[in-house]
PDB file of C-alpha atoms in Angstrom:
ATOM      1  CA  UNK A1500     -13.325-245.975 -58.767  1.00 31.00           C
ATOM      2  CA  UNK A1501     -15.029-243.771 -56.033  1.00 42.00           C
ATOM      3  CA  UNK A1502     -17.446-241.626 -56.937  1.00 44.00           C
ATOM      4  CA  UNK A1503     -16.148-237.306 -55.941  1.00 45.00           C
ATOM      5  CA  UNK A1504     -18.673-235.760 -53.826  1.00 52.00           C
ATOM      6  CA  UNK A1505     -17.929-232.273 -54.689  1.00 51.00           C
ATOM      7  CA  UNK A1506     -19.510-229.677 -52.386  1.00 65.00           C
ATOM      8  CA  UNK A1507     -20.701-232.727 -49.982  1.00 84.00           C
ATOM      9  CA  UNK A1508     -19.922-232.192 -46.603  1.00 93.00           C
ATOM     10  CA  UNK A1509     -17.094-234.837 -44.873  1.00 97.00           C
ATOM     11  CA  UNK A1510     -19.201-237.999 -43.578  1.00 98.00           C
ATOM     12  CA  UNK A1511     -18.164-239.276 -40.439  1.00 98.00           C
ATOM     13  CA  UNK A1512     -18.953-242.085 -37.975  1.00 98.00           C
ATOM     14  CA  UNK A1513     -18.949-240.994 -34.223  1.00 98.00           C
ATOM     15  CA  UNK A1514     -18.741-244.331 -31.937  1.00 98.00           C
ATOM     16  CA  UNK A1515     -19.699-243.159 -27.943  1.00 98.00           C
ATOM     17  CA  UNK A1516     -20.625-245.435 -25.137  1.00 96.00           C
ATOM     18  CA  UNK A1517     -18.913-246.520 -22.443  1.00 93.00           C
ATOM     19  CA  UNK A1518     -18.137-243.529 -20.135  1.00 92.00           C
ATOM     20  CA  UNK A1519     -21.379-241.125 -18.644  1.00 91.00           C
ATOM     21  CA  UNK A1520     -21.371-238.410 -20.956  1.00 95.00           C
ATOM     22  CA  UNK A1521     -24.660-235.602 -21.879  1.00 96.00           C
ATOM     23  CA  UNK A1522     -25.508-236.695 -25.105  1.00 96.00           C
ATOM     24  CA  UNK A1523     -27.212-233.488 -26.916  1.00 96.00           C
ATOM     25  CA  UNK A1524     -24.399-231.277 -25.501  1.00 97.00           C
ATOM     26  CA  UNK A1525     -21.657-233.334 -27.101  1.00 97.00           C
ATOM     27  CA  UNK A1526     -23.961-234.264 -30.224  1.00 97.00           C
ATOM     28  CA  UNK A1527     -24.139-230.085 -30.976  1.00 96.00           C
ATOM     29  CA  UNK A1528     -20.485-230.035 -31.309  1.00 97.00           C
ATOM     30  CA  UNK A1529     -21.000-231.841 -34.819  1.00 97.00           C
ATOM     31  CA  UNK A1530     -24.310-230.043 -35.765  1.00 93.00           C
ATOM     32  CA  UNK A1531     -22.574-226.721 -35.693  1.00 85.00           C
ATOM     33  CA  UNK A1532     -19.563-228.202 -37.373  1.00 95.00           C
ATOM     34  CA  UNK A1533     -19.157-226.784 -41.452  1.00 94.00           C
ATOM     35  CA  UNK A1534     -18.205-228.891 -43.437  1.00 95.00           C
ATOM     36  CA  UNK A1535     -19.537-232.421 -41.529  1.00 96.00           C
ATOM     37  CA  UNK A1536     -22.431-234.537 -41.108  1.00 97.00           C
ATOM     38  CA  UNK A1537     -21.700-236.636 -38.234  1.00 97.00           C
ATOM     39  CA  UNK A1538     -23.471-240.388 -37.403  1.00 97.00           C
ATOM     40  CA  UNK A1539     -23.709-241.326 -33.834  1.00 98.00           C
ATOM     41  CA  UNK A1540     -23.217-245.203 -33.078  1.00 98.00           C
ATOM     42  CA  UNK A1541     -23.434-246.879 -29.785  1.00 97.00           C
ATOM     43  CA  UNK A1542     -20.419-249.585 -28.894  1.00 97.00           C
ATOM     44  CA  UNK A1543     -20.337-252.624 -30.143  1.00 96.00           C
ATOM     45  CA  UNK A1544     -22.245-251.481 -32.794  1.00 97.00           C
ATOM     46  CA  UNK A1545     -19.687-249.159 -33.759  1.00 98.00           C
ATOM     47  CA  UNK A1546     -16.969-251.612 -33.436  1.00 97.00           C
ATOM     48  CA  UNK A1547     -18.405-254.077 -35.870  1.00 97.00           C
ATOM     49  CA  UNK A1548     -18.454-251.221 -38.278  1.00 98.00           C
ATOM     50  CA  UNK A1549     -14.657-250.720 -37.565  1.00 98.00           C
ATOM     51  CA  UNK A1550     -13.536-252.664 -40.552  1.00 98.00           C
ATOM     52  CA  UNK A1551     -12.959-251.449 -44.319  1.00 98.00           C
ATOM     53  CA  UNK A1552     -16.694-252.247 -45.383  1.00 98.00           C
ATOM     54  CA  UNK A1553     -18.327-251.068 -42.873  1.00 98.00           C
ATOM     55  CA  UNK A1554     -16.421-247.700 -42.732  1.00 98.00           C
ATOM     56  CA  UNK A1555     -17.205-247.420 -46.644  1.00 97.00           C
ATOM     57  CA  UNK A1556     -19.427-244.962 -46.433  1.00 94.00           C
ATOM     58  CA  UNK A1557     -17.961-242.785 -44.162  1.00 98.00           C
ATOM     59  CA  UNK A1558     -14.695-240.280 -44.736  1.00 98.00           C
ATOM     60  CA  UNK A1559     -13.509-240.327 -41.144  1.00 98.00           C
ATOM     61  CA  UNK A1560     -13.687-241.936 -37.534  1.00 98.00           C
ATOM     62  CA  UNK A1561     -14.171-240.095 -34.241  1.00 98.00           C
ATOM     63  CA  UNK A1562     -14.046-242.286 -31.231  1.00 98.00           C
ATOM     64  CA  UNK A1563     -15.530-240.899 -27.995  1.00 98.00           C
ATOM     65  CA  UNK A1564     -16.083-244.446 -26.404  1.00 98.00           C
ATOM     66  CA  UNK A1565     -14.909-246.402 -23.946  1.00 97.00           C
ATOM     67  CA  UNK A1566     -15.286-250.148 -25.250  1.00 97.00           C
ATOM     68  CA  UNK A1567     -14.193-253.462 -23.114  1.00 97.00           C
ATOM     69  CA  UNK A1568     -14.143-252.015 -19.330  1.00 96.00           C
ATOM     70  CA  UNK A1569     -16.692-253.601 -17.358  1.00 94.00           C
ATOM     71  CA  UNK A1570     -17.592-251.029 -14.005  1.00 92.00           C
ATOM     72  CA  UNK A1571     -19.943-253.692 -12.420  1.00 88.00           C
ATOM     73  CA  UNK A1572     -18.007-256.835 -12.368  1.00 87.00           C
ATOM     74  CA  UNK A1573     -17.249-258.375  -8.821  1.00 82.00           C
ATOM     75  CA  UNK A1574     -14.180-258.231  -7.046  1.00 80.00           C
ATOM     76  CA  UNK A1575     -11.307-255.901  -8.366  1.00 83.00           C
ATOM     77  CA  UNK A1576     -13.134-253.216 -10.567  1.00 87.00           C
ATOM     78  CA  UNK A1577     -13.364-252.273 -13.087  1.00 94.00           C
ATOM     79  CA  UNK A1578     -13.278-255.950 -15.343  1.00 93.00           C
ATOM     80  CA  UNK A1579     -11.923-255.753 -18.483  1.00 93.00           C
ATOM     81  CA  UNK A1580     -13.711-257.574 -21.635  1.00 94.00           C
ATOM     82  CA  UNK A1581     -11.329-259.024 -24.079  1.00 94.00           C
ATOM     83  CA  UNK A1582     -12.370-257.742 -28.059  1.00 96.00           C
ATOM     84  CA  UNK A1583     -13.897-259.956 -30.075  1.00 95.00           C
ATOM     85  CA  UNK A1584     -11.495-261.358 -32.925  1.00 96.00           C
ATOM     86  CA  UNK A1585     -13.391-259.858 -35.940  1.00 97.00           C
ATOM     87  CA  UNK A1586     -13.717-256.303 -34.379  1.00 97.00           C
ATOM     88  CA  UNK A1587      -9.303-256.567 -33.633  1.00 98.00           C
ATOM     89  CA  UNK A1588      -9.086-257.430 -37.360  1.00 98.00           C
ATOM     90  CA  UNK A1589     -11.601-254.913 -38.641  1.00 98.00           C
ATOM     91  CA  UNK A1590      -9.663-252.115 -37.402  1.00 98.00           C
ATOM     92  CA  UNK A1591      -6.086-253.554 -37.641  1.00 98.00           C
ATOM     93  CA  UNK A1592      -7.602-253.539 -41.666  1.00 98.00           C
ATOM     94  CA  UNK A1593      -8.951-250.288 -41.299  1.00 98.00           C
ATOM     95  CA  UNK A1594      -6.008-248.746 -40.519  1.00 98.00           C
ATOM     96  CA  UNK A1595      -3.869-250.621 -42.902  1.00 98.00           C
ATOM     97  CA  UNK A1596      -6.280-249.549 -45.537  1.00 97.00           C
ATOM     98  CA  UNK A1597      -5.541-245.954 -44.299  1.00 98.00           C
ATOM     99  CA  UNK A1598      -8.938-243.986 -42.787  1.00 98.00           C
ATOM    100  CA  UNK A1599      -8.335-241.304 -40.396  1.00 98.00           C
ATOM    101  CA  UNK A1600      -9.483-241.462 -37.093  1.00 98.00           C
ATOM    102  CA  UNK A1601      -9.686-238.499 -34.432  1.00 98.00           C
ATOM    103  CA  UNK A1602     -10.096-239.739 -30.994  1.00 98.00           C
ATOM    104  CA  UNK A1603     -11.337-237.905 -28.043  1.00 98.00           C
ATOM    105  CA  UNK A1604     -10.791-238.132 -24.212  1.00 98.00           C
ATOM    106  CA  UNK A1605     -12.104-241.169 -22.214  1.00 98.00           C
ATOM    107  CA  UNK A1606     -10.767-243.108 -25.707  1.00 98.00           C
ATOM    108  CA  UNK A1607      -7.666-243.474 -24.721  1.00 98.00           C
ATOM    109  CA  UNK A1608      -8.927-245.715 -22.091  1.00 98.00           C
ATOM    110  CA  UNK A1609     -10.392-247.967 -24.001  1.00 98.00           C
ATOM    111  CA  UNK A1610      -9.909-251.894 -24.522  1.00 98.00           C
ATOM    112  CA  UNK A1611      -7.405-252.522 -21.777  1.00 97.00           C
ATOM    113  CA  UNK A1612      -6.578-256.039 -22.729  1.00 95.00           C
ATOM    114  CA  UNK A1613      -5.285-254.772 -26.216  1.00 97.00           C
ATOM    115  CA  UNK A1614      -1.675-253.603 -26.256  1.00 97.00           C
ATOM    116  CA  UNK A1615      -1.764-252.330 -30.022  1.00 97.00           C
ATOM    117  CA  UNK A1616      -4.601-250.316 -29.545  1.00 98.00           C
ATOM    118  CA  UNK A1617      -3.186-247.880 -27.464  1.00 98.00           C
ATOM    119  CA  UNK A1618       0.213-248.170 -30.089  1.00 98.00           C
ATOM    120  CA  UNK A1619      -2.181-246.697 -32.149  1.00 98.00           C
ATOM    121  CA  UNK A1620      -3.501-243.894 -30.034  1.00 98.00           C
ATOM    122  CA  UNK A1621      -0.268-243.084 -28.313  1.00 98.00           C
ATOM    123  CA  UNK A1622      -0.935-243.890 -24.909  1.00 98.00           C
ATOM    124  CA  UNK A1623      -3.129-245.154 -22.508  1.00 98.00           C
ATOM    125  CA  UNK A1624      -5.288-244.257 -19.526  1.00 98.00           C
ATOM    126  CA  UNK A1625      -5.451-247.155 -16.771  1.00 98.00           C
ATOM    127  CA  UNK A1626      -8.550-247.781 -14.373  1.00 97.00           C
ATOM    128  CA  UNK A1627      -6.536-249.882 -12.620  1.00 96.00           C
ATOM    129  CA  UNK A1628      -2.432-250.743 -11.686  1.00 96.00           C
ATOM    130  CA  UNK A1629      -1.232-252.809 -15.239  1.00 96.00           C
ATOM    131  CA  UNK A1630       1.802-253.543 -17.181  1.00 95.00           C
ATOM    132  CA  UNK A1631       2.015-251.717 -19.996  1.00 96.00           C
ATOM    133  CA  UNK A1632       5.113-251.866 -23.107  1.00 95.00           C
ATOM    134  CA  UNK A1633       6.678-254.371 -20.132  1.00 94.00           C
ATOM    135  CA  UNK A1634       6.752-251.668 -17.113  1.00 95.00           C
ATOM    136  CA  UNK A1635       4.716-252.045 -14.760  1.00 97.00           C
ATOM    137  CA  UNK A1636       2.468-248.735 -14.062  1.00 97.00           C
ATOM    138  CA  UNK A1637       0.073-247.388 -11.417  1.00 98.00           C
ATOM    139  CA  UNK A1638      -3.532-246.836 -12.247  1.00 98.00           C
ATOM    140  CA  UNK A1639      -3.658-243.138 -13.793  1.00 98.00           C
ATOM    141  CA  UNK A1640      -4.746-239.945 -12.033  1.00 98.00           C
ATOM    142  CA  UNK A1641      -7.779-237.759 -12.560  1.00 98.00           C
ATOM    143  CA  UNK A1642      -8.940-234.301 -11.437  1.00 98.00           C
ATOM    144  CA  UNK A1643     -12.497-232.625 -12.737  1.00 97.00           C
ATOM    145  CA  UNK A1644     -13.040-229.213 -13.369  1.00 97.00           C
ATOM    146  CA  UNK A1645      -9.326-227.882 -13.409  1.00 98.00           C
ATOM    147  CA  UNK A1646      -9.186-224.288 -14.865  1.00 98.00           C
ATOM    148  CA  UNK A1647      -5.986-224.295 -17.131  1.00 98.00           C
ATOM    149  CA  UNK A1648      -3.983-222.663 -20.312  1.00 98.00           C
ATOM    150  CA  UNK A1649      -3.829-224.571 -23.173  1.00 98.00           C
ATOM    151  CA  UNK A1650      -0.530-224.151 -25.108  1.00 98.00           C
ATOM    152  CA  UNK A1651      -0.127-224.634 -28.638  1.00 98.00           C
ATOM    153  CA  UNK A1652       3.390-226.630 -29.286  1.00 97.00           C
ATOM    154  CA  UNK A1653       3.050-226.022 -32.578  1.00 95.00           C
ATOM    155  CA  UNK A1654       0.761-223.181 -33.558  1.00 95.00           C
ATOM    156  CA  UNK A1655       1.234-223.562 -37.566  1.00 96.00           C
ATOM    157  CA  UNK A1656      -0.412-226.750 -37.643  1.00 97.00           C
ATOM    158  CA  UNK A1657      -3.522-226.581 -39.756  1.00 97.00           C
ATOM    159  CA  UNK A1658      -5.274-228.384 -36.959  1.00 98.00           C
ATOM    160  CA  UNK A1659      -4.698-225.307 -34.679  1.00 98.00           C
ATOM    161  CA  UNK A1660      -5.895-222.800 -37.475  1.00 97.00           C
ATOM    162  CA  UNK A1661      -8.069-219.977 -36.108  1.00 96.00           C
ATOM    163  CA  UNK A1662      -6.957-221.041 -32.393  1.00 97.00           C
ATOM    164  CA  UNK A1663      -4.978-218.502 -30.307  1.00 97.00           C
ATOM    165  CA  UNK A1664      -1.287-219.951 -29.119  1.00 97.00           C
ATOM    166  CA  UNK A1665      -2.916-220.007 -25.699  1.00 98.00           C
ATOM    167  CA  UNK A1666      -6.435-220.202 -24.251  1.00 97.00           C
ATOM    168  CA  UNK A1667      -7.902-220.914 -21.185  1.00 97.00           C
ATOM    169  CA  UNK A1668     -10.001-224.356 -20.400  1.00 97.00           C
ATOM    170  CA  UNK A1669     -11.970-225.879 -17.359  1.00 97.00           C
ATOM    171  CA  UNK A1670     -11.754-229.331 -18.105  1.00 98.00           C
ATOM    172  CA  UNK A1671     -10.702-233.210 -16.855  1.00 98.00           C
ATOM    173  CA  UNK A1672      -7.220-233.437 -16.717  1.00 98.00           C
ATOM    174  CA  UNK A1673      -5.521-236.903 -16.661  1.00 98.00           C
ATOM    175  CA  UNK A1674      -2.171-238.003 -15.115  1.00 98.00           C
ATOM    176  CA  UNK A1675      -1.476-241.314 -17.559  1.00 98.00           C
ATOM    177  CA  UNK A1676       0.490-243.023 -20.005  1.00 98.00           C
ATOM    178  CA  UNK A1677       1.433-241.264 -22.767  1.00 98.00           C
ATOM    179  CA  UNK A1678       4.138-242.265 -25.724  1.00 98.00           C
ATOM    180  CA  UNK A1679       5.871-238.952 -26.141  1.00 97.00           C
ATOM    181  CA  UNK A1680       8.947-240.239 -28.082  1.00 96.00           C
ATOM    182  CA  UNK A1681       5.895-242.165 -30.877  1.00 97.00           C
ATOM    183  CA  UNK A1682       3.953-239.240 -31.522  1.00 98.00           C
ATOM    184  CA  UNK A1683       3.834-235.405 -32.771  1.00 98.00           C
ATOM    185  CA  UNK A1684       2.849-232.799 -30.327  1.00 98.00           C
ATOM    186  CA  UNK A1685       0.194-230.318 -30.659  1.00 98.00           C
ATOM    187  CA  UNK A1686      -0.690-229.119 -27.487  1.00 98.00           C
ATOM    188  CA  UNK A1687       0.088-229.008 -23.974  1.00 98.00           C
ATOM    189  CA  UNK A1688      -1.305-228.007 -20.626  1.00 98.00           C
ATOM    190  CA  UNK A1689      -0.472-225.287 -18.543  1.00 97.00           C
ATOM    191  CA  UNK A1690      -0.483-227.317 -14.919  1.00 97.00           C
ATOM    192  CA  UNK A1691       1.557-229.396 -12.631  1.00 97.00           C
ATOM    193  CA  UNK A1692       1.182-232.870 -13.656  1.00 98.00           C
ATOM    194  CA  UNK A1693       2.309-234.487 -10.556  1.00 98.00           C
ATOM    195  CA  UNK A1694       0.389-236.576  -7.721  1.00 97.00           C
ATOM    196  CA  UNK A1695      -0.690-234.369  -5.377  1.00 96.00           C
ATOM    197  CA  UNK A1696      -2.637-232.679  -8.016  1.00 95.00           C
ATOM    198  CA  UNK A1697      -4.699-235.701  -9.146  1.00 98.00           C
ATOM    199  CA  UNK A1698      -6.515-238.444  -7.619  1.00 98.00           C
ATOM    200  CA  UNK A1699      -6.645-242.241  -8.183  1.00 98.00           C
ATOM    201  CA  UNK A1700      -8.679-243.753 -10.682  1.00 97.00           C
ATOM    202  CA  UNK A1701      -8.851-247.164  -9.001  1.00 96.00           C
ATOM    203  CA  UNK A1702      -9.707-245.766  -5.428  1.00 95.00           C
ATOM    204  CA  UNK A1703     -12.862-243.849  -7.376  1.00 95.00           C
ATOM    205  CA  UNK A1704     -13.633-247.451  -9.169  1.00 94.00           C
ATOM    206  CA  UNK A1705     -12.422-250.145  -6.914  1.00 90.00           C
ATOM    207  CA  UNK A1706     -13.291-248.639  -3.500  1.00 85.00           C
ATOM    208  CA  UNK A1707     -15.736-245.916  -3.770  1.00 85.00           C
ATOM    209  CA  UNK A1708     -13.259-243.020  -2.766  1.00 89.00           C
ATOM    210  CA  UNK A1709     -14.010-240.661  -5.729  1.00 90.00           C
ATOM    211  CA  UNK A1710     -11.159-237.846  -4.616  1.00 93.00           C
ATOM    212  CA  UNK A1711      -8.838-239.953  -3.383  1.00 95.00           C
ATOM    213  CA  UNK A1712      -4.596-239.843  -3.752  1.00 94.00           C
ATOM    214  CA  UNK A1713      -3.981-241.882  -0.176  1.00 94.00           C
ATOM    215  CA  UNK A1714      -1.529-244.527  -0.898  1.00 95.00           C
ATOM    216  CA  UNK A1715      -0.468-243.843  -4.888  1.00 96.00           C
ATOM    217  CA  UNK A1716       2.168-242.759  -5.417  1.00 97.00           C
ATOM    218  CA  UNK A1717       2.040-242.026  -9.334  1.00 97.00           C
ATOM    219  CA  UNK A1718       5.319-240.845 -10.792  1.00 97.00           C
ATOM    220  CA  UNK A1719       5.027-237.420 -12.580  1.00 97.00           C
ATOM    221  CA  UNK A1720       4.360-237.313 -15.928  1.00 97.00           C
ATOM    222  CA  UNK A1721       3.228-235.324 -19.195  1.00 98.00           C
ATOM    223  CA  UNK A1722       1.835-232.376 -19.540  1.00 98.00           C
ATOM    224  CA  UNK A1723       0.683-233.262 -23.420  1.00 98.00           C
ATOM    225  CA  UNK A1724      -2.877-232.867 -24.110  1.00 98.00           C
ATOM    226  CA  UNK A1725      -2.941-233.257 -27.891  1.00 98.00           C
ATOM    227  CA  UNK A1726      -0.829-235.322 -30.739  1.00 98.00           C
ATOM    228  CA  UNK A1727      -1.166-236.967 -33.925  1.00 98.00           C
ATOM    229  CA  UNK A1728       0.500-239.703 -35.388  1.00 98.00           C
ATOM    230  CA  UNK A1729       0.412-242.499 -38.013  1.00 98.00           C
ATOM    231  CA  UNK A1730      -1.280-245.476 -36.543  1.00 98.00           C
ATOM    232  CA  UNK A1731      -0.856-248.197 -39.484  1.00 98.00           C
ATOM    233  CA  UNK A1732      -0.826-246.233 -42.730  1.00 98.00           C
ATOM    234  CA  UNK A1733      -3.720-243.794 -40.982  1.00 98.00           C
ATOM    235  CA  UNK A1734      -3.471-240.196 -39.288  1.00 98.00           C
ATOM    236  CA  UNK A1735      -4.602-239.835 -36.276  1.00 98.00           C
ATOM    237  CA  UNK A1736      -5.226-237.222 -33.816  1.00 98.00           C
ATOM    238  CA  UNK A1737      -5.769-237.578 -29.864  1.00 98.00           C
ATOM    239  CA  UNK A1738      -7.255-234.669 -27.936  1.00 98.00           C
ATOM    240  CA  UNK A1739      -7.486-235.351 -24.240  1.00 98.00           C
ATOM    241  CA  UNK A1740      -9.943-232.093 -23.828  1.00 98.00           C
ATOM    242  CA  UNK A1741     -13.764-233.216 -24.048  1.00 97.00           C
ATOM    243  CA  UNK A1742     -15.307-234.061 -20.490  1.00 97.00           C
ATOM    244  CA  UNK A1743     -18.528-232.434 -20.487  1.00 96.00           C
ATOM    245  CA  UNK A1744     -20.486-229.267 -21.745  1.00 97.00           C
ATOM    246  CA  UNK A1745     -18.224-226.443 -20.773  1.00 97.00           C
ATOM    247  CA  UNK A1746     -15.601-228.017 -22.800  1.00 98.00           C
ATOM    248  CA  UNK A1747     -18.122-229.076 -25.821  1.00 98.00           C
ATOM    249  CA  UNK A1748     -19.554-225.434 -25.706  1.00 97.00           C
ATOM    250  CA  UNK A1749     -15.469-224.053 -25.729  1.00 97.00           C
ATOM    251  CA  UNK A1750     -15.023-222.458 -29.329  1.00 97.00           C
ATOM    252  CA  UNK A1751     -11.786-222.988 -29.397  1.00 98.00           C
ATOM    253  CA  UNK A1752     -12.382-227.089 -28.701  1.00 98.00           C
ATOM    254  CA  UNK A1753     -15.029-226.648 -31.035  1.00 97.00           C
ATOM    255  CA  UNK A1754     -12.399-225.174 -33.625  1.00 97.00           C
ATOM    256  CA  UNK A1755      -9.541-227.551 -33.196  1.00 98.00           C
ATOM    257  CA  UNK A1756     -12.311-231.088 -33.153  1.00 98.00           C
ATOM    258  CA  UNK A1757     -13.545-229.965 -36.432  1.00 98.00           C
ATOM    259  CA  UNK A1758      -9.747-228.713 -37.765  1.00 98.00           C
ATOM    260  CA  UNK A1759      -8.602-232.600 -36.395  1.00 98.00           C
ATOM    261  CA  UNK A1760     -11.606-234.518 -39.044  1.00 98.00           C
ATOM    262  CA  UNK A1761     -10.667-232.218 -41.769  1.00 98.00           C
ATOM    263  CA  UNK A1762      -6.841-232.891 -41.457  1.00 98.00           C
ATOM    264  CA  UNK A1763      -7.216-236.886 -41.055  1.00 98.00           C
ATOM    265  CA  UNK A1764      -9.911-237.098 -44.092  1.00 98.00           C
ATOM    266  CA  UNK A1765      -7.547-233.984 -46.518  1.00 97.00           C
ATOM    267  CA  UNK A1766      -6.093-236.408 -49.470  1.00 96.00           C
ATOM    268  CA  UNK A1767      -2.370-234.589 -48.329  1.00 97.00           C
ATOM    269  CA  UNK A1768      -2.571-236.139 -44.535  1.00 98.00           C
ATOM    270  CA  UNK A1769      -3.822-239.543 -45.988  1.00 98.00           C
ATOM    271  CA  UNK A1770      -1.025-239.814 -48.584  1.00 97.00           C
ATOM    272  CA  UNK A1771       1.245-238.200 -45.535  1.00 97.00           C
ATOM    273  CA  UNK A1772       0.419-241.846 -43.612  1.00 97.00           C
ATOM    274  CA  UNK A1773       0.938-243.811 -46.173  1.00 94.00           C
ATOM    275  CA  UNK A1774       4.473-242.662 -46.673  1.00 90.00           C
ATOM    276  CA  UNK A1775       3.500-241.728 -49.622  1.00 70.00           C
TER     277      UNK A1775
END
């Protein structure tokens, strides 16, 4: 029988690595953060603690990594680095166990060669042109720094508590893959999300052109910024906000980050995913 921790604050593993990112500015999100004491990891460590025993100790997982993209290979870049059996079964058993995961930004880029993860996400950023569900798709669009409204779809939801039904952000903003029909909205993004307002992420990787739309011709496509979802019998919670410190520093990001861990570790959102 677990032991009750009562008072203790909510325990969670952070994994990060992968994508540039300033540690100590995203790191004081979580220090100022009631409620939760937060453990960084580095990938792969973090992924070989993806699994039911290694994830014992902790209440909830935050994923702010980028895991099995490889930026320096030769030829077409970026590579992409299959996952190693034991860390696809750790986490398929994770999540069948049921422990929540919130996962931020770049994450939804992550392990390209791995169709169920992004299943479990929702969606999935693309460095580079790939099929994905049996479609093929262009590489995904980017733009820094875009100055924006952030809309609340559905402003009751306790992971929106204390936010205003609109604020303003200055943040990354991806064009990409996203599973609208799989997943419940939370927010959405005041802004055109259409070609000429992005550039492509393989002309950045691939061939050096970092603001670059010449020759894609991405489809439009969604404005949604925020979702949850069951993935398995867990919650979980994407939020595509978190690029760098004026985000990190945003009190409203700050609000809604540490709403998302409380929601995907409360015993009513666990039971929720388990059909219970």
């Amino acid at each position: 029988m677990p032991a009750i921790r009562y008072g203790e604050p909510l325990r969670i593993l952070v994994s990060v690595k992968g994508h540039p990112f300033d540690r100590n500015a995203f790191a004081s999100v979580f220090e100022d953060m009631e409620g939760v004491q937060a453990s960084f990891v580095d990938q792969p460590a973090a992924g070989r603690l993806m699994n039911p025993q290694g994830m014992a100790g902790f209440d909830a997982l935050v994923l702010y990594d980028m895991p099995g993209i490889d930026f320096r290979a030769a030829g077409d870049r970026p590579g992409t680095v299959a996952p190693e059996g034991s860390v696809k079964a750790g986490l398929e058993a994770l999540l069948t166990q049921g422990k929540g995961v919130v996962a931020l930004h770049h994450a939804i880029a992550g392990w390209p060669d791995w169709p169920d993860y992004a299943d479990w996400l929702g969606g999935r950023f693309l460095y580079k042109p790939a099929e994905v569900r049996g479609r093929p798709c262009l590489d995904s669009g980017y733009r820094h720094d875009v100055a924006y409204q952030a809309e609340a779809v559905t402003p009751a939801h306790p992971i929106l508590g204390g936010v205003p039904a609109a604020f303003p952000m200055k943040d990354e903003l991806y064009l990409y893959e996203v599973f609208e029909a799989e997943v419940q909205p939370l927010l959405r993004a005041r802004h055109p999300f259409v070609r000429d307002g992005f550039y492509s992420a393989h002309s950045a990787v691939a061939r050096g052109r970092m603001f670059s739309n010449e020759g894609w011709e991405h489809p439009a496509g969604s404005n949604l910024i925020g979702w949850t979802k069951r993935a398995l019998n867990s919650p979980l919670v994407y939020l595509q906000p978190g690029d760098g410190p004026e985000t990190y520093a945003n009190p409203n990001f700050r609000r809604i980050v540490g709403n998302a861990i409380k929601w995907v570790a409360s015993e009513a959102t666990l039971a929720w995913a388990r059909g219970a």
